[in-house]
Amino acid sequence: MSVPPSDTPKRPTQAEAEQAVRTLLRWAGDNPDREGLHDTPARVARAYTEFFCGYEIDPAALLRRTFSEVEGYDEIVLLRDIRFESHCEHHLAPIIGRAHVAYLPRQRVVGISKLARVVDAYAKRLQIQERLTAQIANTINDELEPHGVAVIIESAHECMTTRGVHKPGVSMVTSTMLGVFRENSDTRRELMAMLNRPAISEY
Ligand SMILES: [Zn+2]
């Protein structure tokens, strides 16, 4: 599970972060004092604020407001093709992908944009894809207590395309199935059929 910001060591100052970037620029073999790199440490610090803003967000809190007037709707709710950007915790390299998030409500539903926000709250942290997938599913399961949750993520890891084994075009797929999606093969099949339908832009 994620470590809340209060349990992490004291946050360095922006000046300390910029100094660390200068060190990395020198490590790369360049001169941080040349004109083109002059503002780079400040820009990188700002970029990090954006890349890792998920640490400031409580994903569970995003799901507290639910709606119960659903006229007896008791079928799968699926939000698919949620694009996300994350960073791998081993190389700080980007992970770019799509998440498909489904749940089978038990009376209460949540605004669909909230599901996308939960994806972002966990993606905007240092991650491995397996944990990202499980965290999204477990948070929805704990907060909404639905009959089941399914999260499927497919993504490209730049640490595999631009370094190491250098294998572009490889995608990694992970899934977490909870409740009926794990136990009931009919429900799982129905989900797969929904996922395989053409995207809305193709209608
Ligand atoms: Zn990596």
PDB file of C-alpha atoms and ligand atoms in Angstrom:
ATOM      1  CA  MET A   1       0.000   0.000   0.000  1.00  0.00           C
ATOM      2  CA  SER A   2       1.086   3.555  -0.482  1.00  0.00           C
ATOM      3  CA  VAL A   3       3.073   5.364   2.165  1.00  0.00           C
ATOM      4  CA  PRO A   4       1.241   8.519   3.261  1.00  0.00           C
ATOM      5  CA  PRO A   5       3.285  11.699   2.792  1.00  0.00           C
ATOM      6  CA  SER A   6       3.418  12.262   6.573  1.00  0.00           C
ATOM      7  CA  ASP A   7       5.403   9.025   7.040  1.00  0.00           C
ATOM      8  CA  THR A   8       8.004   9.867   4.410  1.00  0.00           C
ATOM      9  CA  PRO A   9      11.225  11.660   5.367  1.00  0.00           C
ATOM     10  CA  LYS A  10      11.114  15.464   5.451  1.00  0.00           C
ATOM     11  CA  ARG A  11      10.683  16.872   1.971  1.00  0.00           C
ATOM     12  CA  PRO A  12      13.786  18.621   0.590  1.00  0.00           C
ATOM     13  CA  THR A  13      13.502  22.265  -0.410  1.00  0.00           C
ATOM     14  CA  GLN A  14      13.176  23.298  -4.047  1.00  0.00           C
ATOM     15  CA  ALA A  15      16.758  24.628  -3.877  1.00  0.00           C
ATOM     16  CA  GLU A  16      17.982  21.199  -2.743  1.00  0.00           C
ATOM     17  CA  ALA A  17      16.039  19.523  -5.568  1.00  0.00           C
ATOM     18  CA  GLU A  18      17.551  21.927  -8.113  1.00  0.00           C
ATOM     19  CA  GLN A  19      21.015  21.247  -6.732  1.00  0.00           C
ATOM     20  CA  ALA A  20      20.428  17.512  -7.207  1.00  0.00           C
ATOM     21  CA  VAL A  21      19.480  18.109 -10.844  1.00  0.00           C
ATOM     22  CA  ARG A  22      22.686  20.104 -11.352  1.00  0.00           C
ATOM     23  CA  THR A  23      24.622  17.126  -9.992  1.00  0.00           C
ATOM     24  CA  LEU A  24      22.895  14.783 -12.461  1.00  0.00           C
ATOM     25  CA  LEU A  25      23.633  17.172 -15.345  1.00  0.00           C
ATOM     26  CA  ARG A  26      27.317  17.112 -14.385  1.00  0.00           C
ATOM     27  CA  TRP A  27      27.123  13.299 -14.031  1.00  0.00           C
ATOM     28  CA  ALA A  28      25.742  13.138 -17.586  1.00  0.00           C
ATOM     29  CA  GLY A  29      28.880  14.971 -18.719  1.00  0.00           C
ATOM     30  CA  ASP A  30      27.503  18.456 -19.321  1.00  0.00           C
ATOM     31  CA  ASN A  31      28.007  21.836 -17.733  1.00  0.00           C
ATOM     32  CA  PRO A  32      24.971  23.066 -15.755  1.00  0.00           C
ATOM     33  CA  ASP A  33      26.287  26.648 -15.995  1.00  0.00           C
ATOM     34  CA  ARG A  34      26.047  26.887 -19.774  1.00  0.00           C
ATOM     35  CA  GLU A  35      23.241  29.062 -21.089  1.00  0.00           C
ATOM     36  CA  GLY A  36      20.966  26.292 -22.414  1.00  0.00           C
ATOM     37  CA  LEU A  37      20.963  24.469 -19.082  1.00  0.00           C
ATOM     38  CA  HIS A  38      20.685  27.505 -16.872  1.00  0.00           C
ATOM     39  CA  ASP A  39      16.974  27.150 -16.115  1.00  0.00           C
ATOM     40  CA  THR A  40      16.854  23.368 -16.433  1.00  0.00           C
ATOM     41  CA  PRO A  41      17.073  22.520 -12.709  1.00  0.00           C
ATOM     42  CA  ALA A  42      14.077  24.780 -11.951  1.00  0.00           C
ATOM     43  CA  ARG A  43      12.149  23.329 -14.894  1.00  0.00           C
ATOM     44  CA  VAL A  44      12.870  19.769 -13.805  1.00  0.00           C
ATOM     45  CA  ALA A  45      11.731  20.565 -10.262  1.00  0.00           C
ATOM     46  CA  ARG A  46       8.463  21.964 -11.667  1.00  0.00           C
ATOM     47  CA  ALA A  47       8.068  18.906 -13.902  1.00  0.00           C
ATOM     48  CA  TYR A  48       8.561  16.627 -10.896  1.00  0.00           C
ATOM     49  CA  THR A  49       5.839  18.504  -9.042  1.00  0.00           C
ATOM     50  CA  GLU A  50       3.511  17.621 -11.920  1.00  0.00           C
ATOM     51  CA  PHE A  51       4.755  14.050 -12.485  1.00  0.00           C
ATOM     52  CA  PHE A  52       4.393  13.147  -8.819  1.00  0.00           C
ATOM     53  CA  CYS A  53       1.375  15.185  -7.699  1.00  0.00           C
ATOM     54  CA  GLY A  54      -0.383  11.928  -6.763  1.00  0.00           C
ATOM     55  CA  TYR A  55       1.363  11.871  -3.388  1.00  0.00           C
ATOM     56  CA  GLU A  56      -0.749  14.887  -2.400  1.00  0.00           C
ATOM     57  CA  ILE A  57      -4.034  13.159  -3.243  1.00  0.00           C
ATOM     58  CA  ASP A  58      -6.014  10.745  -1.079  1.00  0.00           C
ATOM     59  CA  PRO A  59      -7.539   8.380  -3.680  1.00  0.00           C
ATOM     60  CA  ALA A  60     -10.087   6.940  -1.257  1.00  0.00           C
ATOM     61  CA  ALA A  61     -11.477  10.429  -0.546  1.00  0.00           C
ATOM     62  CA  LEU A  62     -12.264  10.818  -4.265  1.00  0.00           C
ATOM     63  CA  LEU A  63     -14.816   8.003  -3.990  1.00  0.00           C
ATOM     64  CA  ARG A  64     -16.671   9.128  -0.861  1.00  0.00           C
ATOM     65  CA  ARG A  65     -19.428  10.931  -2.764  1.00  0.00           C
ATOM     66  CA  THR A  66     -21.693   8.291  -4.255  1.00  0.00           C
ATOM     67  CA  PHE A  67     -25.149   8.197  -5.827  1.00  0.00           C
ATOM     68  CA  SER A  68     -27.811   5.715  -4.856  1.00  0.00           C
ATOM     69  CA  GLU A  69     -30.664   6.780  -7.189  1.00  0.00           C
ATOM     70  CA  VAL A  70     -29.752   4.412  -9.968  1.00  0.00           C
ATOM     71  CA  GLU A  71     -33.254   2.990 -10.758  1.00  0.00           C
ATOM     72  CA  GLY A  72     -32.126  -0.483  -9.868  1.00  0.00           C
ATOM     73  CA  TYR A  73     -29.162  -0.447 -12.253  1.00  0.00           C
ATOM     74  CA  ASP A  74     -27.202  -3.571 -11.370  1.00  0.00           C
ATOM     75  CA  GLU A  75     -24.982  -4.223 -14.361  1.00  0.00           C
ATOM     76  CA  ILE A  76     -21.308  -3.637 -15.029  1.00  0.00           C
ATOM     77  CA  VAL A  77     -20.056  -0.049 -15.129  1.00  0.00           C
ATOM     78  CA  LEU A  78     -16.954   0.182 -17.308  1.00  0.00           C
ATOM     79  CA  LEU A  79     -14.709   3.155 -17.964  1.00  0.00           C
ATOM     80  CA  ARG A  80     -12.214   2.158 -20.574  1.00  0.00           C
ATOM     81  CA  ASP A  81      -9.191   3.639 -22.334  1.00  0.00           C
ATOM     82  CA  ILE A  82      -8.259   5.955 -19.475  1.00  0.00           C
ATOM     83  CA  ARG A  83      -4.923   7.270 -20.658  1.00  0.00           C
ATOM     84  CA  PHE A  84      -2.370   7.758 -17.911  1.00  0.00           C
ATOM     85  CA  GLU A  85       1.247   8.735 -17.484  1.00  0.00           C
ATOM     86  CA  SER A  86       3.332   7.289 -14.703  1.00  0.00           C
ATOM     87  CA  HIS A  87       7.009   6.722 -13.881  1.00  0.00           C
ATOM     88  CA  CYS A  88       8.726   3.471 -13.065  1.00  0.00           C
ATOM     89  CA  GLU A  89      10.282   3.422  -9.660  1.00  0.00           C
ATOM     90  CA  HIS A  90      13.374   1.591 -10.879  1.00  0.00           C
ATOM     91  CA  HIS A  91      14.568   4.046 -13.552  1.00  0.00           C
ATOM     92  CA  LEU A  92      12.280   7.098 -13.195  1.00  0.00           C
ATOM     93  CA  ALA A  93      11.384   6.447 -16.833  1.00  0.00           C
ATOM     94  CA  PRO A  94       7.874   7.160 -18.143  1.00  0.00           C
ATOM     95  CA  ILE A  95       5.196   4.497 -18.275  1.00  0.00           C
ATOM     96  CA  ILE A  96       2.483   5.522 -20.750  1.00  0.00           C
ATOM     97  CA  GLY A  97      -0.643   3.469 -20.949  1.00  0.00           C
ATOM     98  CA  ARG A  98      -4.353   2.963 -20.697  1.00  0.00           C
ATOM     99  CA  ALA A  99      -6.428   1.653 -17.866  1.00  0.00           C
ATOM    100  CA  HIS A 100      -9.817  -0.019 -18.081  1.00  0.00           C
ATOM    101  CA  VAL A 101     -11.746   0.135 -14.822  1.00  0.00           C
ATOM    102  CA  ALA A 102     -14.962  -1.782 -14.184  1.00  0.00           C
ATOM    103  CA  TYR A 103     -17.128  -2.496 -11.188  1.00  0.00           C
ATOM    104  CA  LEU A 104     -20.448  -4.142 -10.529  1.00  0.00           C
ATOM    105  CA  PRO A 105     -22.242  -1.754  -8.167  1.00  0.00           C
ATOM    106  CA  ARG A 106     -24.048  -2.766  -5.032  1.00  0.00           C
ATOM    107  CA  GLN A 107     -26.697   0.014  -4.995  1.00  0.00           C
ATOM    108  CA  ARG A 108     -24.222   2.876  -4.998  1.00  0.00           C
ATOM    109  CA  VAL A 109     -22.372   4.303  -7.981  1.00  0.00           C
ATOM    110  CA  VAL A 110     -19.725   6.986  -8.218  1.00  0.00           C
ATOM    111  CA  GLY A 111     -19.287   9.795 -10.767  1.00  0.00           C
ATOM    112  CA  ILE A 112     -17.285   8.256 -13.633  1.00  0.00           C
ATOM    113  CA  SER A 113     -14.691  11.033 -13.687  1.00  0.00           C
ATOM    114  CA  LYS A 114     -13.794   9.957 -10.144  1.00  0.00           C
ATOM    115  CA  LEU A 115     -12.602   6.584 -11.450  1.00  0.00           C
ATOM    116  CA  ALA A 116     -10.226   8.375 -13.821  1.00  0.00           C
ATOM    117  CA  ARG A 117      -9.032  10.558 -10.944  1.00  0.00           C
ATOM    118  CA  VAL A 118      -8.247   7.485  -8.844  1.00  0.00           C
ATOM    119  CA  VAL A 119      -6.155   6.142 -11.752  1.00  0.00           C
ATOM    120  CA  ASP A 120      -4.243   9.443 -11.895  1.00  0.00           C
ATOM    121  CA  ALA A 121      -3.801   9.694  -8.121  1.00  0.00           C
ATOM    122  CA  TYR A 122      -1.873   6.418  -8.156  1.00  0.00           C
ATOM    123  CA  ALA A 123      -0.238   6.876 -11.571  1.00  0.00           C
ATOM    124  CA  LYS A 124       1.296  10.217 -10.580  1.00  0.00           C
ATOM    125  CA  ARG A 125       3.677   8.484  -8.216  1.00  0.00           C
ATOM    126  CA  LEU A 126       6.670   6.241  -8.607  1.00  0.00           C
ATOM    127  CA  GLN A 127       5.198   2.918  -9.596  1.00  0.00           C
ATOM    128  CA  ILE A 128       5.490  -0.589 -10.824  1.00  0.00           C
ATOM    129  CA  GLN A 129       2.557  -1.557 -13.003  1.00  0.00           C
ATOM    130  CA  GLU A 130       1.509  -4.538 -10.903  1.00  0.00           C
ATOM    131  CA  ARG A 131       1.090  -2.365  -7.801  1.00  0.00           C
ATOM    132  CA  LEU A 132      -0.624   0.434  -9.735  1.00  0.00           C
ATOM    133  CA  THR A 133      -3.212  -2.076 -10.967  1.00  0.00           C
ATOM    134  CA  ALA A 134      -3.814  -3.547  -7.516  1.00  0.00           C
ATOM    135  CA  GLN A 135      -3.995  -0.169  -5.758  1.00  0.00           C
ATOM    136  CA  ILE A 136      -6.697   1.131  -8.110  1.00  0.00           C
ATOM    137  CA  ALA A 137      -8.756  -2.047  -7.738  1.00  0.00           C
ATOM    138  CA  ASN A 138      -8.378  -2.293  -3.952  1.00  0.00           C
ATOM    139  CA  THR A 139      -9.312   1.352  -3.370  1.00  0.00           C
ATOM    140  CA  ILE A 140     -12.508   1.035  -5.422  1.00  0.00           C
ATOM    141  CA  ASN A 141     -13.303  -2.239  -3.681  1.00  0.00           C
ATOM    142  CA  ASP A 142     -12.771  -0.821  -0.197  1.00  0.00           C
ATOM    143  CA  GLU A 143     -14.673   2.435  -0.765  1.00  0.00           C
ATOM    144  CA  LEU A 144     -17.644   1.352  -2.896  1.00  0.00           C
ATOM    145  CA  GLU A 145     -17.952  -2.221  -1.587  1.00  0.00           C
ATOM    146  CA  PRO A 146     -19.301  -3.349  -4.963  1.00  0.00           C
ATOM    147  CA  HIS A 147     -19.982  -6.952  -6.033  1.00  0.00           C
ATOM    148  CA  GLY A 148     -16.693  -6.890  -7.888  1.00  0.00           C
ATOM    149  CA  VAL A 149     -13.933  -4.744  -9.415  1.00  0.00           C
ATOM    150  CA  ALA A 150     -11.791  -5.327 -12.491  1.00  0.00           C
ATOM    151  CA  VAL A 151      -8.806  -3.228 -13.484  1.00  0.00           C
ATOM    152  CA  ILE A 152      -6.835  -3.963 -16.637  1.00  0.00           C
ATOM    153  CA  ILE A 153      -3.802  -1.892 -17.574  1.00  0.00           C
ATOM    154  CA  GLU A 154      -1.771  -1.987 -20.749  1.00  0.00           C
ATOM    155  CA  SER A 155       1.248   0.223 -21.093  1.00  0.00           C
ATOM    156  CA  ALA A 156       4.637   0.843 -22.629  1.00  0.00           C
ATOM    157  CA  HIS A 157       7.629   1.250 -20.334  1.00  0.00           C
ATOM    158  CA  GLU A 158      10.258   3.622 -21.636  1.00  0.00           C
ATOM    159  CA  CYS A 159      12.868   1.929 -19.472  1.00  0.00           C
ATOM    160  CA  MET A 160      12.452  -1.005 -21.868  1.00  0.00           C
ATOM    161  CA  THR A 161      12.325   0.986 -25.099  1.00  0.00           C
ATOM    162  CA  THR A 162      15.098   3.560 -24.588  1.00  0.00           C
ATOM    163  CA  ARG A 163      17.557   1.617 -22.442  1.00  0.00           C
ATOM    164  CA  GLY A 164      18.323  -1.898 -21.219  1.00  0.00           C
ATOM    165  CA  VAL A 165      16.922  -4.462 -23.662  1.00  0.00           C
ATOM    166  CA  HIS A 166      15.725  -1.747 -26.137  1.00  0.00           C
ATOM    167  CA  LYS A 167      12.479  -3.388 -27.173  1.00  0.00           C
ATOM    168  CA  PRO A 168      10.034  -0.823 -28.575  1.00  0.00           C
ATOM    169  CA  GLY A 169       6.487  -1.881 -29.354  1.00  0.00           C
ATOM    170  CA  VAL A 170       6.225  -4.157 -26.332  1.00  0.00           C
ATOM    171  CA  SER A 171       3.220  -3.604 -24.127  1.00  0.00           C
ATOM    172  CA  MET A 172       2.752  -4.935 -20.648  1.00  0.00           C
ATOM    173  CA  VAL A 173      -0.711  -6.038 -19.565  1.00  0.00           C
ATOM    174  CA  THR A 174      -1.742  -6.525 -15.946  1.00  0.00           C
ATOM    175  CA  SER A 175      -5.103  -7.141 -14.354  1.00  0.00           C
ATOM    176  CA  THR A 176      -6.631  -7.339 -10.918  1.00  0.00           C
ATOM    177  CA  MET A 177     -10.016  -9.071 -10.655  1.00  0.00           C
ATOM    178  CA  LEU A 178     -11.925  -8.962  -7.396  1.00  0.00           C
ATOM    179  CA  GLY A 179     -15.285 -10.361  -6.281  1.00  0.00           C
ATOM    180  CA  VAL A 180     -17.572 -11.555  -9.072  1.00  0.00           C
ATOM    181  CA  PHE A 181     -15.006 -10.730 -11.757  1.00  0.00           C
ATOM    182  CA  ARG A 182     -12.689 -13.241 -10.129  1.00  0.00           C
ATOM    183  CA  GLU A 183     -15.282 -15.822  -9.149  1.00  0.00           C
ATOM    184  CA  ASN A 184     -17.791 -15.767 -11.987  1.00  0.00           C
ATOM    185  CA  SER A 185     -16.572 -16.588 -15.489  1.00  0.00           C
ATOM    186  CA  ASP A 186     -19.834 -15.291 -17.065  1.00  0.00           C
ATOM    187  CA  THR A 187     -19.286 -11.842 -15.526  1.00  0.00           C
ATOM    188  CA  ARG A 188     -15.691 -11.867 -16.683  1.00  0.00           C
ATOM    189  CA  ARG A 189     -16.766 -12.849 -20.205  1.00  0.00           C
ATOM    190  CA  GLU A 190     -19.326 -10.035 -20.268  1.00  0.00           C
ATOM    191  CA  LEU A 191     -16.578  -7.582 -19.287  1.00  0.00           C
ATOM    192  CA  MET A 192     -14.302  -8.859 -22.055  1.00  0.00           C
ATOM    193  CA  ALA A 193     -17.137  -8.466 -24.583  1.00  0.00           C
ATOM    194  CA  MET A 194     -17.627  -4.841 -23.439  1.00  0.00           C
ATOM    195  CA  LEU A 195     -13.900  -4.198 -23.746  1.00  0.00           C
ATOM    196  CA  ASN A 196     -13.799  -5.614 -27.273  1.00  0.00           C
ATOM    197  CA  ARG A 197     -16.543  -3.357 -28.628  1.00  0.00           C
ATOM    198  CA  PRO A 198     -15.416  -0.608 -31.022  1.00  0.00           C
ATOM    199  CA  ALA A 199     -14.464   2.662 -29.355  1.00  0.00           C
ATOM    200  CA  ILE A 200     -17.080   5.462 -29.357  1.00  0.00           C
ATOM    201  CA  SER A 201     -15.148   7.422 -31.999  1.00  0.00           C
ATOM    202  CA  GLU A 202     -15.716   4.508 -34.364  1.00  0.00           C
ATOM    203  CA  TYR A 203     -19.539   4.572 -34.050  1.00  0.00           C
TER     204      TYR A 203
HETATM  205 ZN    ZN B   1      12.007   0.844 -15.209  1.00  0.00          ZN
END
